[in-house]
Coordinates of C-alpha atoms and ligand atoms in Angstrom, one line a residue:
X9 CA -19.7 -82.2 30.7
X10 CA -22.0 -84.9 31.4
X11 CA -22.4 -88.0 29.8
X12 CA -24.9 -91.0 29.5
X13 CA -23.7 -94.5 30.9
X14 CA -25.4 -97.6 29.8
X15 CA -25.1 -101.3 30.9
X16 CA -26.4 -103.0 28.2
X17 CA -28.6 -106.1 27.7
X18 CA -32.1 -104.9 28.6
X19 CA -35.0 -105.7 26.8
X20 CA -36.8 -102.9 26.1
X21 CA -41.0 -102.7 27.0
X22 CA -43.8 -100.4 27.6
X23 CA -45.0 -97.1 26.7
X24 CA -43.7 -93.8 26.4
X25 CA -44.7 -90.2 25.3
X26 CA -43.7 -89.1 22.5
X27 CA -42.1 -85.2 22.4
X28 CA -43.3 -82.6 20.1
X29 CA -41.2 -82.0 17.3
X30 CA -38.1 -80.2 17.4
X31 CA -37.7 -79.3 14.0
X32 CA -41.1 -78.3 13.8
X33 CA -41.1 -76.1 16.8
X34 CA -37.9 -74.1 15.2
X35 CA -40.1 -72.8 12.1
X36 CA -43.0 -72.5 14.2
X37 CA -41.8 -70.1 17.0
X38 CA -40.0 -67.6 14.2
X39 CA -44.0 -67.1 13.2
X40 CA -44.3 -65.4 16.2
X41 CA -42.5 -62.3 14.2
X42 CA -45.2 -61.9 12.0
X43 CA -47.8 -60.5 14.3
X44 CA -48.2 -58.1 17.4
X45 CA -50.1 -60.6 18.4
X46 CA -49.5 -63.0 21.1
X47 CA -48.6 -66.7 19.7
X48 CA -49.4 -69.7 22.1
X49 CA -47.5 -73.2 21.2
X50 CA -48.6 -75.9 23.2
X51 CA -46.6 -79.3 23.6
X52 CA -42.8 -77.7 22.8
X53 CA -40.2 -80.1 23.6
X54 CA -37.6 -78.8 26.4
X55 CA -35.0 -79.0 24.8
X56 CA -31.3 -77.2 24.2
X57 CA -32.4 -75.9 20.5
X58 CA -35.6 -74.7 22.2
X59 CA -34.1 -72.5 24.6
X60 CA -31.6 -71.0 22.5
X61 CA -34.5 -70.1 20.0
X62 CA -36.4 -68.4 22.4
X63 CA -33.3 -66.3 23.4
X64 CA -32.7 -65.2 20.6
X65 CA -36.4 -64.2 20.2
X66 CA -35.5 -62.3 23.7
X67 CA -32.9 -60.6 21.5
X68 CA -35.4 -59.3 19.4
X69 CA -37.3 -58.2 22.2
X70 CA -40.2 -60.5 21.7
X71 CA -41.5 -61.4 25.0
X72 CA -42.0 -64.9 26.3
X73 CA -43.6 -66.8 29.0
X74 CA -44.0 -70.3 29.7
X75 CA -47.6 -71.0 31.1
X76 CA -47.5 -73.3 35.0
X77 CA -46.2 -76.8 33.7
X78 CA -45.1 -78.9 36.4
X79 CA -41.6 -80.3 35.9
X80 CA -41.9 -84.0 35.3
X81 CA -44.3 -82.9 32.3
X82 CA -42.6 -83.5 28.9
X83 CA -43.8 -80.8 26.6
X84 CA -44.2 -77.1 27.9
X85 CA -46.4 -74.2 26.8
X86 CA -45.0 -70.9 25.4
X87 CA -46.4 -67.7 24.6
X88 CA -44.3 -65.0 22.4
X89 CA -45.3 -61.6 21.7
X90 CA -43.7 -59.2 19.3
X91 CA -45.3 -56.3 19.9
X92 CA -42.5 -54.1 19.1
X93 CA -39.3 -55.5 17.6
X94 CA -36.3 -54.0 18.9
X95 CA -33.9 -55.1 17.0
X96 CA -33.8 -57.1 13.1
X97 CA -30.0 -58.6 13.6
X98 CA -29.4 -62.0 14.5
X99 CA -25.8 -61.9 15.7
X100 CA -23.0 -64.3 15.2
X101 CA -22.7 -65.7 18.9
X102 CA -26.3 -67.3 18.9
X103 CA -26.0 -68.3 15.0
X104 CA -23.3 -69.7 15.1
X105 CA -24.4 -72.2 18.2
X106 CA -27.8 -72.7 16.5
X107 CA -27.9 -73.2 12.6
X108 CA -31.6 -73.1 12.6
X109 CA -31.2 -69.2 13.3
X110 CA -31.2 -68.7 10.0
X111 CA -35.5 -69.1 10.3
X112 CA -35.6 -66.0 11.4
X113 CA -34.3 -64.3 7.8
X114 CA -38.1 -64.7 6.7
X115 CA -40.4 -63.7 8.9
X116 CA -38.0 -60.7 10.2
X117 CA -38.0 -59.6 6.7
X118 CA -41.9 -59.9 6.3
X119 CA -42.6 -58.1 9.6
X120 CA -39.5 -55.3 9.8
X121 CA -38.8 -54.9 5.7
X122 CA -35.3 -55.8 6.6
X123 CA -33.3 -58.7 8.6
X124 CA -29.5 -58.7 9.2
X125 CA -28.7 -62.5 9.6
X126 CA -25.1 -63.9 10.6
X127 CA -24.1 -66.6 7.7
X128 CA -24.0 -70.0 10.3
X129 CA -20.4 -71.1 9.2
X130 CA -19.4 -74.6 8.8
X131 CA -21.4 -77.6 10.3
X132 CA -20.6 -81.0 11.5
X133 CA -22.5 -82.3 8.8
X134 CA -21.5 -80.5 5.8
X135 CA -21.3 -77.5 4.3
X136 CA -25.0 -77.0 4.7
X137 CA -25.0 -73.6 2.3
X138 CA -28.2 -70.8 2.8
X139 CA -28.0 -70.1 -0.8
X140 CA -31.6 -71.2 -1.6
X141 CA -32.7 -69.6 0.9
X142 CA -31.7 -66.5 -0.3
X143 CA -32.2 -67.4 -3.9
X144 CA -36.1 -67.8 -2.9
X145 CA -36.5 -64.4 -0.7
X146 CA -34.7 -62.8 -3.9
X147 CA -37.3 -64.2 -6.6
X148 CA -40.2 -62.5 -4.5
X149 CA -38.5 -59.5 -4.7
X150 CA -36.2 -59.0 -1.9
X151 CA -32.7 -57.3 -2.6
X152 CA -30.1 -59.3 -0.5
X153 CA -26.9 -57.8 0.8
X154 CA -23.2 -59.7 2.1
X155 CA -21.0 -58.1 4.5
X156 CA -18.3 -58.8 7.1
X157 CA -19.9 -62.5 7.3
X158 CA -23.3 -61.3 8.1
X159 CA -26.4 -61.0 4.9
X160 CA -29.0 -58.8 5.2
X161 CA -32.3 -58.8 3.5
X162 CA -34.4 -55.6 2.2
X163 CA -38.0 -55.4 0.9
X164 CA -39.1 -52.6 -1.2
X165 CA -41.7 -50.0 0.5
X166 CA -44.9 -51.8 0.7
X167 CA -43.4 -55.4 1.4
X168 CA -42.2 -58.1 -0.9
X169 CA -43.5 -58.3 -4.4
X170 CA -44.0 -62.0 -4.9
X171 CA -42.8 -63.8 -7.5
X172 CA -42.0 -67.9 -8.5
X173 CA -39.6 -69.7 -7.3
X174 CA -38.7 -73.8 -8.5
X175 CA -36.3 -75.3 -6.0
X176 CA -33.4 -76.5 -8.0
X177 CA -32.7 -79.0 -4.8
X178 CA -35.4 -79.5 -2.0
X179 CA -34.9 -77.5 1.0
X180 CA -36.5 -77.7 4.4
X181 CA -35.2 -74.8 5.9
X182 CA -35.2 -72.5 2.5
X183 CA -39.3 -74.1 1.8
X184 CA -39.8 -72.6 5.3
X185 CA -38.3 -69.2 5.1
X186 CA -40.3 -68.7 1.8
X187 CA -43.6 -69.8 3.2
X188 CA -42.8 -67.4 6.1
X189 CA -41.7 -64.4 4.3
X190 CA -44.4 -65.0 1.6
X191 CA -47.5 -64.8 4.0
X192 CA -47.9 -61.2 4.5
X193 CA -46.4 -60.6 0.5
X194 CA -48.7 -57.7 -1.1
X195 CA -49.0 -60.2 -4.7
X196 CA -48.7 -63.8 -4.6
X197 CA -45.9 -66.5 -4.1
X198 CA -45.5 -69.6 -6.3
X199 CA -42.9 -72.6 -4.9
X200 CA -42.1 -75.6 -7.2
X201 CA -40.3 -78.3 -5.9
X202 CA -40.8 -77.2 -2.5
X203 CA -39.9 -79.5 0.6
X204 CA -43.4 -81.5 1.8
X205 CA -41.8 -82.8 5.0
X206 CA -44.4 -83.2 7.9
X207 CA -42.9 -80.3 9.9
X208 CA -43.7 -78.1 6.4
X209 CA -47.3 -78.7 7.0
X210 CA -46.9 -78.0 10.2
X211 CA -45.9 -74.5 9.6
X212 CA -48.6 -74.1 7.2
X213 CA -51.4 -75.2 9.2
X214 CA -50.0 -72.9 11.9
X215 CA -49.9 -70.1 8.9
X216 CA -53.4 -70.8 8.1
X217 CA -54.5 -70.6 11.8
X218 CA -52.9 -66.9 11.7
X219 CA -54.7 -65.9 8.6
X220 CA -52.4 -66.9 5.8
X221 CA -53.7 -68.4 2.6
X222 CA -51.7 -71.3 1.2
X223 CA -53.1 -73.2 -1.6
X224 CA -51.5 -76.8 -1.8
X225 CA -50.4 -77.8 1.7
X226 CA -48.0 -81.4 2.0
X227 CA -47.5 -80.7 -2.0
X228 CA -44.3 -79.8 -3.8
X229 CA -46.1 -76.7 -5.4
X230 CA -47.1 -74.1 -3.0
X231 CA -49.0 -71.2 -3.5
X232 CA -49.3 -68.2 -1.0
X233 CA -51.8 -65.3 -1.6
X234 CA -50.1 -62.9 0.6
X235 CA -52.5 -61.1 3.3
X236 CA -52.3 -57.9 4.9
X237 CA -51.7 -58.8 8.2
X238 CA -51.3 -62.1 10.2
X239 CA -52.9 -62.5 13.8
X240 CA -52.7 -64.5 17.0
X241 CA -52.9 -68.2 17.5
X242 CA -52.6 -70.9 20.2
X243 CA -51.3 -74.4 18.0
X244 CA -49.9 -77.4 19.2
X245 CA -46.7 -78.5 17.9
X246 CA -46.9 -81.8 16.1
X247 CA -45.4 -85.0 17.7
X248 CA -41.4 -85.5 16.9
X249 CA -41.3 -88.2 14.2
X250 CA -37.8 -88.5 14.3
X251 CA -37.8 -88.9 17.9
X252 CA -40.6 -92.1 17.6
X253 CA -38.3 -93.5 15.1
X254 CA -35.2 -93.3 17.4
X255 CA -37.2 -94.7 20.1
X256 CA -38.2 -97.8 18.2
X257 CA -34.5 -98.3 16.7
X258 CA -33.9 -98.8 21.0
X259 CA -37.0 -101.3 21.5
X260 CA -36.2 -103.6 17.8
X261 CA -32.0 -104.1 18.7
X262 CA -33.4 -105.1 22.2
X263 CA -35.6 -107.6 21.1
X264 CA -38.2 -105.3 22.8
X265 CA -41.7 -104.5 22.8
X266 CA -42.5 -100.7 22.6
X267 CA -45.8 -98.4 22.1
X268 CA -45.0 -95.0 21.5
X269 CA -47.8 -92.7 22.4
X270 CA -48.9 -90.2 19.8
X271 CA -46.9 -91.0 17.3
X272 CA -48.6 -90.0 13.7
X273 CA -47.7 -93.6 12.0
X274 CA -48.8 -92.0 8.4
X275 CA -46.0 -89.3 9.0
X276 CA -43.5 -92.4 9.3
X277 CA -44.4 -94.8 6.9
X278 CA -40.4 -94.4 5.3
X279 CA -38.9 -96.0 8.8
X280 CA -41.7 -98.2 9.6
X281 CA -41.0 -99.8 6.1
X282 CA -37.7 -100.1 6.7
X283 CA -38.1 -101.7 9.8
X284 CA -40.6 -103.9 8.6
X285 CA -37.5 -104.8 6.1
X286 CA -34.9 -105.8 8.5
X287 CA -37.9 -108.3 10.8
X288 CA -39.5 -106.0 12.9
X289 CA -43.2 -105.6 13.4
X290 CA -44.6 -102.0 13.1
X291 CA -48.3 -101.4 14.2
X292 CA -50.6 -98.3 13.8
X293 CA -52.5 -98.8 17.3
X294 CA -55.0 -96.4 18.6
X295 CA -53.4 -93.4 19.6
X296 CA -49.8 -94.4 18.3
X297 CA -47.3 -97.1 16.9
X298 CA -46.4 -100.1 18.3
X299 CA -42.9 -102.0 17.6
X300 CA -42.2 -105.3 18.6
X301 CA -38.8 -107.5 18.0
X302 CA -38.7 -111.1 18.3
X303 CA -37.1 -112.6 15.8
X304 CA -33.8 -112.2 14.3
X305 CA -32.4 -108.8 12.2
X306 CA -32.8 -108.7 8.8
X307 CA -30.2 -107.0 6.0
X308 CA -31.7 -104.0 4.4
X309 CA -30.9 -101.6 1.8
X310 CA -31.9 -98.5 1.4
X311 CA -30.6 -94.4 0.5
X312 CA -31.9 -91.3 2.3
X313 CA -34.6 -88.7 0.5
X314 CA -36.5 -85.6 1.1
X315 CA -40.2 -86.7 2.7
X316 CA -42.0 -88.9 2.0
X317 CA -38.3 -91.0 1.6
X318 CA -36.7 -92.1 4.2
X319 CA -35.2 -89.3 6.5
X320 CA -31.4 -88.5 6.5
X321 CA -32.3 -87.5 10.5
X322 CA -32.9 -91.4 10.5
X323 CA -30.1 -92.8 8.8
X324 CA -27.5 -92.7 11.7
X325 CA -30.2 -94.8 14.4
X326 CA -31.3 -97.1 11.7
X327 CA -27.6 -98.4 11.4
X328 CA -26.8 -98.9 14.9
X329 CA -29.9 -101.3 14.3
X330 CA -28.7 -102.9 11.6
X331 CA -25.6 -103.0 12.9
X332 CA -27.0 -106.4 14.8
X333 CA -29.0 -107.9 11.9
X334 CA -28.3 -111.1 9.6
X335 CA -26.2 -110.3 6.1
X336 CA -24.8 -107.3 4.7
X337 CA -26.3 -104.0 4.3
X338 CA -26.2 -100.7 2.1
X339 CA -27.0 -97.4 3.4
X340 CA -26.8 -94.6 1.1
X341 CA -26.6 -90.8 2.2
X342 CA -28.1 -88.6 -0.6
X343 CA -29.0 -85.5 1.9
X344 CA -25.7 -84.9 3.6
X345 CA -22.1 -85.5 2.4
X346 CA -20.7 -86.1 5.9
X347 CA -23.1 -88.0 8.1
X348 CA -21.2 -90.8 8.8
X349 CA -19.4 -89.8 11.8
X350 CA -21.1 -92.5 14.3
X351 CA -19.5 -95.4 11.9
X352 CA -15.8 -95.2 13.5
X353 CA -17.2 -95.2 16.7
X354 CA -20.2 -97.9 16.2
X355 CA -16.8 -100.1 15.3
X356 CA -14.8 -99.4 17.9
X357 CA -18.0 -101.0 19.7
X358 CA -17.7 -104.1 17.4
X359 CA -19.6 -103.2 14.5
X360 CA -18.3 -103.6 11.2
X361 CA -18.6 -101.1 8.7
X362 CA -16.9 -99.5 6.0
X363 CA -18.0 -96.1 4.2
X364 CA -16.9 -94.9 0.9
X365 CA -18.0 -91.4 0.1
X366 CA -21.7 -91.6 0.2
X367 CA -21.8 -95.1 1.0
X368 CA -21.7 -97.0 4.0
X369 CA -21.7 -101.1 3.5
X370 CA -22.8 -102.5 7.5
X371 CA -21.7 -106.5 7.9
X372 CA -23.9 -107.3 10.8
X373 CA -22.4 -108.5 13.8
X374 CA -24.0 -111.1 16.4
X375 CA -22.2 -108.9 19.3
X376 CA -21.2 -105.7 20.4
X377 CA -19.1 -104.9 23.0
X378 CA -19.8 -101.3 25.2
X379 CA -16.9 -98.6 25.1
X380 CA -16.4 -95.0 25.9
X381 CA -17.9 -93.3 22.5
X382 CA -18.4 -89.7 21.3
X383 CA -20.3 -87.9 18.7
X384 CA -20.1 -84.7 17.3
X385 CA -24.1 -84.5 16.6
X386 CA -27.3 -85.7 17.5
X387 CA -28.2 -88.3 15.3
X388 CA -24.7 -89.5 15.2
X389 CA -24.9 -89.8 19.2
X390 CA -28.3 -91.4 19.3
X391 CA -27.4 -94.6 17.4
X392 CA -24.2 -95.1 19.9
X393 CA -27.1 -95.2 22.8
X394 CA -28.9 -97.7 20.5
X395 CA -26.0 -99.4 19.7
X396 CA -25.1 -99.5 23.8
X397 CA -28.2 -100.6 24.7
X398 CA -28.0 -104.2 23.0
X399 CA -24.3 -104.1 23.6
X400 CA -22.6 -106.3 26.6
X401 CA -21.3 -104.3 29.2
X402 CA -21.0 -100.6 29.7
X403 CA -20.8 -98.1 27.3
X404 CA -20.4 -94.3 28.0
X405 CA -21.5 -92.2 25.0
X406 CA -19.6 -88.4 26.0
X407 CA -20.8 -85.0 24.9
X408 CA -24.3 -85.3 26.4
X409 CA -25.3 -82.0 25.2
X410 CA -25.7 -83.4 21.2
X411 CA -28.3 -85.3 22.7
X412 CA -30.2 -82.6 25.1
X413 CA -30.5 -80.7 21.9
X414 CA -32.6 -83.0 20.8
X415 CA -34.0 -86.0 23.2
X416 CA -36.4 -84.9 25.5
X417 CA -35.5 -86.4 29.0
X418 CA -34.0 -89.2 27.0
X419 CA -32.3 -91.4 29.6
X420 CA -36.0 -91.0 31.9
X421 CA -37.5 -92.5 28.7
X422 CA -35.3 -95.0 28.3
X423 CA -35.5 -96.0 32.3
X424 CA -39.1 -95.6 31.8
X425 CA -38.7 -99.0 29.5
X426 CA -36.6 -100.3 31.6
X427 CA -33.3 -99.6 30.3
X428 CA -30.2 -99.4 32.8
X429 CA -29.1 -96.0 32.1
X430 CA -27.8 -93.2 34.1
X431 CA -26.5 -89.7 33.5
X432 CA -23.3 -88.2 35.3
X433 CA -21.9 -85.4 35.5
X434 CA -17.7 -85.4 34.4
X435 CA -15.2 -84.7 31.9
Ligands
UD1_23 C1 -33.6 -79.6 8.0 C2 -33.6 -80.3 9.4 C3 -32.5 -81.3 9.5 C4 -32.7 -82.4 8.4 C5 -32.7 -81.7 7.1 C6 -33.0 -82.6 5.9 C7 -34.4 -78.5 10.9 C8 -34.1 -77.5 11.9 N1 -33.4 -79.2 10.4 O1 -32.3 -79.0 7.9 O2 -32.7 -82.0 10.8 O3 -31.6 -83.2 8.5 O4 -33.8 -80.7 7.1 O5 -34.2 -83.3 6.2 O6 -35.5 -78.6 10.5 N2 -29.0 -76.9 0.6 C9 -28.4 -76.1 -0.3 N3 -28.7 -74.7 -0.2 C10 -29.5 -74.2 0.8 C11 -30.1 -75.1 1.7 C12 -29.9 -76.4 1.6 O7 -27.7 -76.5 -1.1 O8 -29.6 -73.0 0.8 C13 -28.8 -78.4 0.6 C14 -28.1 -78.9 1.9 O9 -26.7 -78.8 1.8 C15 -28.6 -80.3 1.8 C16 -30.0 -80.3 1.2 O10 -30.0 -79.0 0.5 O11 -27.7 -81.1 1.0 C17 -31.1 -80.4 2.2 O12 -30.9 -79.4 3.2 P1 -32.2 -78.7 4.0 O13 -33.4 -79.5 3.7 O14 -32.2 -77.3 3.7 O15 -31.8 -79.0 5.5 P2 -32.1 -78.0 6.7 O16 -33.3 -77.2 6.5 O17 -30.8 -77.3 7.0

């Protein structure tokens, strides 16, 4: 298995791309379901998740082809046509790798009238139940079935219904089943409380481009008059804020001075806040955001919160940062009850913090020391290349693949600024 190794102490500078966004392009390539058509996304991220999405498109015997990039592009372009669907199960062996399978349940159900979805088990970060999204697919009229660990979804002859819907907890992944299984509905869909993250207006705007017609887009209530038929589209994905975020965690513990091209800064105004907070100076510039770190860390507080808050997908990088700064920080998790998996190992490092249930309390440090570190997921493992980065010596963060699931080409980024890192192959 291969792992990253870090020697510590650079000072971050320059510019790098940003990648389009993951968890964008894992609603947006399930639309290819919807329509016989041939779907074009431009600027997907190569990623782990990426290619396990488009197998199990394979699976449904959507076809897909990747248009002449040259390899030391970041970003690809994919086309995917479901001219026929062969098959409407999503088995266990590729749910069970990827929990974002479960995207499929909408637009399989739209297209086909039925979907047969394994449940995705257990996850490193919680329980992470579907039962909003099945709640929603219900209230528009669909009759859901359990069985032998798989649930399947039926639509009455002549498609689903429509119906109302008021999210008792916002969902990402349950907002973007409904807006996908809503689109082709014969009546019309109403969602309160809805999720409003970036990568939800995403979808819609890629919706929209096939011939959907959504009525309050990057709102809590959505309404979808359902159309007959969806075609065709070539969209680019949006750029990955989580990913510019990570990226300017790495260039504030450094001390370092980053641009990161393409970033949207009005999709990221929740981390640039609270890096403003803890001292560091965040910049719209033309064509991206611009992070700079001169002076010393500052203590913030602060709890995670559906968009526009600031993002549980952010909490794990922000604390490697604050890990470093002057006084005593708070970080609350309000998304997930078991994010905190990076803290043991960000103090076996030197930091020192201590969690209690939701809470994690972070003493800044004025050191760190590097050390052989492992996560078990991608957030988690981002912070402890943070963390290595301003830490003396050499750390070796294990279990690589949490990260290529995730980081586009993330140690060529970080040489690109001039960090020392490397990747081996071992263990
Ligand atoms: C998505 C993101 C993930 C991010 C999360 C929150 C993707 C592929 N993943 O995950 O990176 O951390 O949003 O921003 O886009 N819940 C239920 N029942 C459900 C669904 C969710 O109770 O049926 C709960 C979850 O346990 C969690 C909260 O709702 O406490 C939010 O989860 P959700 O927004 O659905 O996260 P995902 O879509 O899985």
């Amino acid at each position: 298995m291969d792992k990253i190794i870090i020697h510590g102490g650079k000072r971050l500078s320059g510019t790098i791309p940003v990648s389009g966004a993951k968890n964008s392009a894992l609603t947006l390539i399930p639309c290819a379901l919807l329509t016989d058509e041939p779907l074009t996304l431009r600027n997907l991220p190569r990623l782990a998740d990426i290619d396990g999405f488009q197998h199990l498109m394979n699976q449904f015997g959507v076809s897909t082809s990747i248009a002449g990039s040259r390899p030391e592009d970041f970003g690809r372009v994919m086309t995917f046509e479901a001219t026929r669907i062969t098959s409407s199960v999503a088995p266990y062996e590729l749910v069970r790798k990827m929990r974002a399978s479960i995207l499929v349940l909408g637009p399989m159900l739209a297209r086909m009238g039925e979907a047969t979805v394994s449940l995705p088990g257990g996850c490193a970060i919680g329980n992470r139940p579907i039962d909003l999204h099945l709640k929603v697919l219900e209230a528009m009229g669909a009759q859901i079935e359990m069985a032998a660990g798989y649930v399947r979804a039926i639509a009455p002859d002549g498609g689903l219904p429509g119906g109302e819907f008021d999210f008792p907890v916002i969902s990402v992944g349950a907002t973007e089943n409904a807006l996908m299984a809503a689109a082709t509905a014969s009546g019309t869909v109403r969602l309160r409380n809805a999720a409003r993250e970036p990568e939800i207006v995403d979808l819609c705007n890629l919706l929209v481009a096939m011939g959907a017609e959504i009525e309050g887009i990057g709102q809590s209530d959505l309404t979808i008059h359902g159309v007959k038929r969806l075609h065709g589209a070539t969209y680019r994905v949006m750029p990955d804020r989580i990913e510019a975020g990570s990226y300017a965690c790495a260039a504030a513990i450094t001390g370092g001075e980053v641009t990161l091209a393409g970033a949207r800064p009005e999709e990221m105004s929740a981390t640039s806040h609270a890096l403003r907070n803890a001292g560091v100076q965040v910049e719209a510039v033309k064509g991206g955001l611009h992070v700079a770190a001169n002076g010393a860390l500052k203590a913030v507080n602060l709890s995670t919160a559906p968009y526009p808050g600031f993002a549980t997908d952010m909490q794990a990088q922000l604390m490697a940062l604050l890990c470093r700064a002057e006084g005593t920080s708070v970080l609350t998790e309000t998304i997930f009850e078991n994010r905190y998996m990076h803290v043991p190992e960000l103090n076996r490092m030197g930091a020192q913090i201590e969690t209690s249930g939701r809470t994690a309390i972070v003493h800044g440090v004025a050191g760190m020391h590097g050390a052989e570190v492992m996560a078990t997921d991608l957030r988690a493992s981002m912070s402890l290349v943070i963390a290595g980065l301003a830490a003396t010596g050499e750390t070796q963060v294990h279990r690589l693949y949490h990260l290529d699931r995730g980081y586009e080409r993330l140690e060529e980024k970080l040489a690109l600024l001039g960090a020392d890192v490397e990747r081996v192959g071992g263990d």
